[in-house]
Coordinates of C-alpha atoms and ligand atoms in Angstrom, one line a residue:
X18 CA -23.7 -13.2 27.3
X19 CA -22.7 -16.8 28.6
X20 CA -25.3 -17.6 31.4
X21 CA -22.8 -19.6 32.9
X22 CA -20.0 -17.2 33.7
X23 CA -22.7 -14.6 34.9
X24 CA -24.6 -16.7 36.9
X25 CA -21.7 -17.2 39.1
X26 CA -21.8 -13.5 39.8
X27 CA -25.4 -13.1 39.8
X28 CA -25.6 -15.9 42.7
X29 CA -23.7 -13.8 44.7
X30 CA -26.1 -11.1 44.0
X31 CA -28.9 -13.0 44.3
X32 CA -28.4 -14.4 48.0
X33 CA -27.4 -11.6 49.4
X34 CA -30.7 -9.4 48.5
X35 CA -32.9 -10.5 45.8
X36 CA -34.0 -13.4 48.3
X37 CA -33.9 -11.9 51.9
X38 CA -35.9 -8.8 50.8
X39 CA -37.6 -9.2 47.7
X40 CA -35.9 -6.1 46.0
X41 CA -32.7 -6.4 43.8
X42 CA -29.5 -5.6 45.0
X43 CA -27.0 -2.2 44.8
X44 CA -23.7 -2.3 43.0
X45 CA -21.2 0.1 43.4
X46 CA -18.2 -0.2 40.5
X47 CA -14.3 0.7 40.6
X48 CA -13.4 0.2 36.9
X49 CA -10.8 1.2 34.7
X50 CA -10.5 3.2 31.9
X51 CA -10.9 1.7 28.1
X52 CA -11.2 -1.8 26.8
X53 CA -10.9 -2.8 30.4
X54 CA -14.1 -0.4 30.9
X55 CA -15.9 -2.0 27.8
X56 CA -15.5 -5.7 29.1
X57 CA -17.4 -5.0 32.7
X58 CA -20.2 -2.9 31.2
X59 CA -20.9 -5.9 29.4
X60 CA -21.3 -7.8 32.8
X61 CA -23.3 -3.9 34.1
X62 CA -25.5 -4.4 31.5
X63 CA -26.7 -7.7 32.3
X64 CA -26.9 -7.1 35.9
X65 CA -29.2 -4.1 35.3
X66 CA -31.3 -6.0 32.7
X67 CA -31.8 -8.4 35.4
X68 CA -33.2 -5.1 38.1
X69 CA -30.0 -4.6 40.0
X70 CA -29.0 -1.1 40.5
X71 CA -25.6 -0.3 39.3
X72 CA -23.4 3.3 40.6
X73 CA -19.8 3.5 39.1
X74 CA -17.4 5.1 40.7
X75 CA -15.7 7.5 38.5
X76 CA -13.4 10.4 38.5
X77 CA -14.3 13.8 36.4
X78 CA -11.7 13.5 33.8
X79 CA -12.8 9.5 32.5
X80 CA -12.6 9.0 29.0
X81 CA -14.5 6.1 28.2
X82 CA -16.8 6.2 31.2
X83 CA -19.1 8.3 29.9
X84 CA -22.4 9.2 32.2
X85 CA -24.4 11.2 28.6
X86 CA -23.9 7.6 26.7
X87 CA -25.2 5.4 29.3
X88 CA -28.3 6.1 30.6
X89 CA -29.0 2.3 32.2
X90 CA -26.6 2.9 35.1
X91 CA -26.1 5.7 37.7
X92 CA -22.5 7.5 38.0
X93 CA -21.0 8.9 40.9
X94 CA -18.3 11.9 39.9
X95 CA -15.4 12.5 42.0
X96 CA -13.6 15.4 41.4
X97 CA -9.5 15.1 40.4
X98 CA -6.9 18.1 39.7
X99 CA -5.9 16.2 35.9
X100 CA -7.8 16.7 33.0
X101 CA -8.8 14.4 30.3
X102 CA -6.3 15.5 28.1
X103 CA -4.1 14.7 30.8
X104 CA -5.3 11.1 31.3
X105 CA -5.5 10.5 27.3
X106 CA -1.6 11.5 27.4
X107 CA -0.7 9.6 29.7
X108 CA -2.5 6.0 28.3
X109 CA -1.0 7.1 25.1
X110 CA 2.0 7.2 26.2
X111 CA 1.8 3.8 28.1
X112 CA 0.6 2.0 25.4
X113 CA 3.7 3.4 22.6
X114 CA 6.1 2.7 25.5
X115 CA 4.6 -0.6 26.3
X116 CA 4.4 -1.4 22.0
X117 CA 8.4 0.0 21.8
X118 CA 9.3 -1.9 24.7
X119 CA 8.8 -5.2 23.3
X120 CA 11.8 -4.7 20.7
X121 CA 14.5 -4.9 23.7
X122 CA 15.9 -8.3 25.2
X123 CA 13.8 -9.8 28.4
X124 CA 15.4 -8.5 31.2
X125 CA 15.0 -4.7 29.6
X126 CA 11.7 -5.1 28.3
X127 CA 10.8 -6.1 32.1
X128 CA 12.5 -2.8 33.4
X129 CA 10.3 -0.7 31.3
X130 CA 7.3 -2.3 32.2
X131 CA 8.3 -1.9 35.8
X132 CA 8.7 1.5 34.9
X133 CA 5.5 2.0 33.0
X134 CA 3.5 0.0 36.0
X135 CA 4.9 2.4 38.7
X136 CA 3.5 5.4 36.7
X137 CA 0.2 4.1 36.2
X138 CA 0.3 3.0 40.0
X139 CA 0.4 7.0 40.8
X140 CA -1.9 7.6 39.3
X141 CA -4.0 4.5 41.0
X142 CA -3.0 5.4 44.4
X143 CA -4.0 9.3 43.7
X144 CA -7.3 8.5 42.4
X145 CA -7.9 6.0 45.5
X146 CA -7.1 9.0 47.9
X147 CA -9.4 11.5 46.1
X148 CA -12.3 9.4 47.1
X149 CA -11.2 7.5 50.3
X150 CA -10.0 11.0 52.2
X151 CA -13.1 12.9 51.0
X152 CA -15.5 12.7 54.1
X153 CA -18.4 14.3 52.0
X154 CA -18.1 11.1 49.4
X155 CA -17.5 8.0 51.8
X156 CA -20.6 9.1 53.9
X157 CA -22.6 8.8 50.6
X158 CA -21.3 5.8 50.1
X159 CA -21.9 4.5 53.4
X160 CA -25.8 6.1 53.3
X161 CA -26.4 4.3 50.2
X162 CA -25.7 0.9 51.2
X163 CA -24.3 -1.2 48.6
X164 CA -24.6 -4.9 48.7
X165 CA -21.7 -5.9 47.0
X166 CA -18.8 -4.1 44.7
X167 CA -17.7 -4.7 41.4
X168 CA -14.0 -4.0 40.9
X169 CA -11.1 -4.4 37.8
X170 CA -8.4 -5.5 40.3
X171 CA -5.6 -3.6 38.1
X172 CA -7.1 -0.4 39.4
X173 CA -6.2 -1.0 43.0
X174 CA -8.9 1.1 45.8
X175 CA -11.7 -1.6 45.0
X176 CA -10.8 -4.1 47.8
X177 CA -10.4 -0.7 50.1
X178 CA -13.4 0.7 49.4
X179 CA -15.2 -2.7 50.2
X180 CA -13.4 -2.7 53.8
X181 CA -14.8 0.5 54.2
X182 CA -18.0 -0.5 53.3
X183 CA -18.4 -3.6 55.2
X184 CA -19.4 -5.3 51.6
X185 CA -18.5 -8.4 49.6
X186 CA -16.8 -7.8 46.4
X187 CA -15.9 -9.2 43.1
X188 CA -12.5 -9.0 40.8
X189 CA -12.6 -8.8 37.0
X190 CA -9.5 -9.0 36.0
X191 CA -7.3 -10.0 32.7
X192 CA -4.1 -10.4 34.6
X193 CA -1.4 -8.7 36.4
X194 CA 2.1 -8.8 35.7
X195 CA 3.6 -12.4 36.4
X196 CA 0.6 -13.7 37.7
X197 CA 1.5 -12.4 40.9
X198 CA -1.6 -10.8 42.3
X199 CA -3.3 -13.8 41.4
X200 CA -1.0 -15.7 43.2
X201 CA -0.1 -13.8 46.4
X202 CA -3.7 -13.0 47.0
X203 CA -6.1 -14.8 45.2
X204 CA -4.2 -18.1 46.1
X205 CA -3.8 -18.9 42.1
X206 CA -0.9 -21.6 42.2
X207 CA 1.1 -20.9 39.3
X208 CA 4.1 -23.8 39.5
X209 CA 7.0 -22.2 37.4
X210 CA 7.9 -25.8 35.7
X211 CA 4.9 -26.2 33.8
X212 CA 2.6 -22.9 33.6
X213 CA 4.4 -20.0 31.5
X214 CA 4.8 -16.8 33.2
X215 CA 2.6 -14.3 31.7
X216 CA 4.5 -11.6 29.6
X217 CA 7.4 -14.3 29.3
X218 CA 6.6 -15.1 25.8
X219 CA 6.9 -19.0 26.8
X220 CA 5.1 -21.7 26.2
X221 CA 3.1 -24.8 27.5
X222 CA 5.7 -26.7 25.9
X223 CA 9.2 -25.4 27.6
X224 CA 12.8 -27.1 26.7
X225 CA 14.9 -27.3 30.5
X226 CA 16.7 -24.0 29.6
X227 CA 13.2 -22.2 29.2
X228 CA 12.0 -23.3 32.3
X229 CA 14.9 -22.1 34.4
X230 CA 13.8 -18.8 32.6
X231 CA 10.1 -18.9 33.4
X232 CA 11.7 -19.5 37.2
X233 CA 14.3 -16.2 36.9
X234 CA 10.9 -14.6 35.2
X235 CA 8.2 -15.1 37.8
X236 CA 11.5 -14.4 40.8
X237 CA 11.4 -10.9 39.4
X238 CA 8.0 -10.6 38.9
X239 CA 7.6 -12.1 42.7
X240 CA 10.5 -9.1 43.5
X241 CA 8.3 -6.4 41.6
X242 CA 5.7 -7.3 43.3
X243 CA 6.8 -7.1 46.9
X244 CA 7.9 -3.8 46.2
X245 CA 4.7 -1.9 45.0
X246 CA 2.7 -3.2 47.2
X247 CA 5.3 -3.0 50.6
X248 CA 5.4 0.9 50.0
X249 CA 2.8 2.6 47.8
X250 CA -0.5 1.1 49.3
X251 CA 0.6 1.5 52.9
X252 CA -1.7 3.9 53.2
X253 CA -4.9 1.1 53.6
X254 CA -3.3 0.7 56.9
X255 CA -3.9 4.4 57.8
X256 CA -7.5 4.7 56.0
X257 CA -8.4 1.7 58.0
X258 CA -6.7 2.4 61.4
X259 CA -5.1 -0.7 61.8
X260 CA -1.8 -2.5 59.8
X261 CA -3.1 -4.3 57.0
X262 CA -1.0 -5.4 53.8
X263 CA -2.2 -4.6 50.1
X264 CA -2.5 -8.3 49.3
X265 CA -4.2 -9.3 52.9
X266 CA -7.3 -7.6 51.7
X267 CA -6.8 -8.0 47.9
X268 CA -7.3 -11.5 48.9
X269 CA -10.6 -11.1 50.9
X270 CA -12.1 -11.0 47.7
X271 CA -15.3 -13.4 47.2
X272 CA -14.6 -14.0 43.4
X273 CA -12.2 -13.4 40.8
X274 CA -13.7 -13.4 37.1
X275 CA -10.3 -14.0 34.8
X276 CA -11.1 -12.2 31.2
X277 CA -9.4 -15.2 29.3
X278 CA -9.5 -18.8 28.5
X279 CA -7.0 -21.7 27.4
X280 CA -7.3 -20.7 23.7
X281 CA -5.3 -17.8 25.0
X282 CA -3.4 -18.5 28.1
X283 CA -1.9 -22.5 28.8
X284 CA -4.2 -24.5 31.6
X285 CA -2.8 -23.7 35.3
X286 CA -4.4 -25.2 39.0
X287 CA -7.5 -23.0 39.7
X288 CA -9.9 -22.4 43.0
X289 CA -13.8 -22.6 42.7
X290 CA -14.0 -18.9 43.3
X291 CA -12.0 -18.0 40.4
X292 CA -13.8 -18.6 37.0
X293 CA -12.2 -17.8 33.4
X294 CA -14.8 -15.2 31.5
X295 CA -13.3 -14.3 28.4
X296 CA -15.1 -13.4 25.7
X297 CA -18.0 -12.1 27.9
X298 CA -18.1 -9.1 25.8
X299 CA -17.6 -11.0 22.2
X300 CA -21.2 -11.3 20.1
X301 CA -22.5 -14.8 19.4
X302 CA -21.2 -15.6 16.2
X303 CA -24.1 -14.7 13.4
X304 CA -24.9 -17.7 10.8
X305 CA -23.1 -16.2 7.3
X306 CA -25.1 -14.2 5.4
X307 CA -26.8 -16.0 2.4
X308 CA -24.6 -14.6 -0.9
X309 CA -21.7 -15.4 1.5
X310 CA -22.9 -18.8 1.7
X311 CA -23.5 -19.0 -2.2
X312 CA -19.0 -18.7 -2.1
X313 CA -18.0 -21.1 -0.2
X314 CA -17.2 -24.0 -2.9
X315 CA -15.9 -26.3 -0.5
X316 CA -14.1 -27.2 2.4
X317 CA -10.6 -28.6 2.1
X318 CA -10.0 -32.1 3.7
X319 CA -7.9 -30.5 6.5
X320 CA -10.5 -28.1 7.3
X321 CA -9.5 -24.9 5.2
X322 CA -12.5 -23.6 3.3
X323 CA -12.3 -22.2 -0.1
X324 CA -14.0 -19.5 -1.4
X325 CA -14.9 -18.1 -4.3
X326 CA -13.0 -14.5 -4.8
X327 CA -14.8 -13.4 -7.9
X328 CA -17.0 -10.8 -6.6
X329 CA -15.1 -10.1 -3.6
X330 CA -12.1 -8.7 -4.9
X331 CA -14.3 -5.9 -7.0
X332 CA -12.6 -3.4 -4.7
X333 CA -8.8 -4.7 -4.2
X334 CA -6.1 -3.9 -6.1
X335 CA -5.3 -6.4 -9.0
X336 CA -1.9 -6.8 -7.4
X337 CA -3.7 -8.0 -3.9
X338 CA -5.8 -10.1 -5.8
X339 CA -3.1 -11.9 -7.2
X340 CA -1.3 -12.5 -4.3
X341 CA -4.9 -14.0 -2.8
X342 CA -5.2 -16.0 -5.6
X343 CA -1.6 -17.5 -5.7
X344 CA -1.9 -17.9 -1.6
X345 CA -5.0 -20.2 -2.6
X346 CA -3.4 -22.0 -5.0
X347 CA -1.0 -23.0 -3.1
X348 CA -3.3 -24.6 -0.8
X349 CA -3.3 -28.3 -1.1
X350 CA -5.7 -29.6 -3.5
X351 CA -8.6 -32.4 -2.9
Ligands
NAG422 C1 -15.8 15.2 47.6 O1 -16.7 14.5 46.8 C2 -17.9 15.3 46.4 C3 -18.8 14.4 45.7 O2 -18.2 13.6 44.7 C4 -17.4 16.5 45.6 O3 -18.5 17.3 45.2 C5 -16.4 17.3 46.4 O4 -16.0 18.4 45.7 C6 -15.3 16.4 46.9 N1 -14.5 17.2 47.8 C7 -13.2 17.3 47.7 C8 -12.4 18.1 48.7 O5 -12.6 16.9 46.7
NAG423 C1 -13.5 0.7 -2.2 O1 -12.5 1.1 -1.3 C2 -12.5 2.5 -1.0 C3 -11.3 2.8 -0.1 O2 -10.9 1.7 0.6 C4 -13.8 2.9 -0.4 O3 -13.8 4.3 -0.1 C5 -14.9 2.6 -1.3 O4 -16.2 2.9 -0.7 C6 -14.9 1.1 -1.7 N1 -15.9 0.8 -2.7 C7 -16.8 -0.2 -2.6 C8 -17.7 -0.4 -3.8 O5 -16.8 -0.9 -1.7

């Protein structure tokens, strides 16, 4: 794992407890199901490697948050009336609709999203109430004292539960739609002339007509916005007992650590306590193995590098190989 992208976290970790007391510090975890799950147990891992204690947060009918396969970190089970089967359906059926969606124009595509969002929201908000109105639960919590809490900030509760707590806390996050969580709370300036709005499909390059559509794009993104968090996390302000808006504390947050880089996404203005970690969970690349090595012939003057198919095609159909073969003749020769 990149020591520089953790160490940023780690710091946080480390001044807080490792220094005043000796001992390591106690993280408590609000993730989110699947690959969003398998990017901040790679971060979990490291932080218990290094002696911190680490309790996730997680409701009985997880799927990939799995207490019998990891035995390096503590779980903390909070019942829910859905099942797993449930929860698969339902992330099945986001991710088809999401896939379909893309076929329609823009502004429809957008509207199913919206769609899509709201439903996983419900299901956000009723997992948040499950543990924030159970008495039993947030005095556990509170008994255990946590130093800090680990969040992915598309499963909104995190920055709740850290209010509640009296902790610091800490975002992982890919994005959220249009940037505009980023934005509203974590002060990310995202200037609609010259940074594509995510899910527009534009580029770092846009003509004058694609820019006035990256504007209309992040307006309704800004207008989608406004209205999930105006009415469905209202209920922060009655947890807490005093008004408080969704993005007010979403932006109390000490650090935001972005899942991505500018291979993927174009370069935008950033703040020192928002870092870019993708790939934390990628393996270093492994040198090739030697017979590999004993292929590549050589490498093209523009960079492409030949190999030899001979023994590698043993298994492919002679049709595939032929296209393989034509494909690299085409190539342009030395
Ligand atoms: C509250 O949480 C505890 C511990 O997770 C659990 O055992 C209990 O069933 C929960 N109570 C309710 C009413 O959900
Ligand atoms: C060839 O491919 C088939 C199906 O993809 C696979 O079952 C088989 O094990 C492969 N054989 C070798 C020698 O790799």
């Amino acid at each position: 794992m990149s020591v520089i992208h953790v160490s940023v976290l780690l710091l946080l970790l480390q001044l807080s407890c490792c220094f005043r007391t000796g001992s390591c510090g106690k993280v408590l975890v609000w993730p989110v199901e699947y690959s969003h799950w398998m990017n901040l147990n790679v971060i979990l891992d490291e932080l218990v490697r290094r002696g911190h204690e680490v309790i996730v947060l997680r409701n009985s009918a997880s799927i990939f948050i799995d207490p019998s396969k990891q035995a390096n970190i503590k779980f903390e089970t909070f019942p829910i009336a859905a099942t797993k089967d449930d929860l698969e359906d339902f992330f099945v059926h986001f991710v088809s609709t999401w896939t379909n969606a893309r076929q329609n124009s823009q502004w429809k595509y957008f509207s199913l999203l919206q769609k899509l969002f709201s439903e996983y929201s419900d299901s956000c908000e009723n997992f948040c109430k499950e543990v924030v109105f159970n008495k039993t639960l947030m005095t556990k919590l509170q008994e255990s004292r946590f130093d800090i809490l680990l969040s992915d900030a598309v499963g909104p509760c995190g920055e709740l539960l850290a209010e509640l707590l009296k902790i610091p806390f800490v975002y992982s996050l890919r994005f959220t739609p249009g940037y505009t969580m980023e934005k509203y709370s974590g002060g990310l300036s995202v200037p609609p002339s010259y940074v594509p709005i995510i899910l527009s499909d534009l580029s770092g390059k846009m003509t004058f007509m694609e820019r006035v559509n990256n504007m209309l794009c992040m307006l309704y993104f800004d207008f989608w916005f406004q209205m999930i968090t105006k009415k469905r996390w209202d209920f922060y302000s009655e947890v807490l007992g005093r008004p408080v808006t969704f993005s007010e504390l979403v932006g109390k947050a000490d650090m935001w650590l972005i899942r991505s880089y500018w291979d993927l996404e174009f370069p935008r203005p950033t703040l020192p306590n928002i870092q870019f970690v993708g790939g934390l969970h990628c393996k270093p690349a492994k040198p090739l193995p030697k017979e590999m090595e004993e292929f590549v012939q050589s490498s093209g003057e523009e960079g492409v590098v030949v190999f030899s198919l001979g023994s590698m095609v043993s298994n492919m159909t002679e049709e595939r190989a032929n296209l393989i073969a034509s494909a690299f003749a085409q190539l342009p020769q030395k």
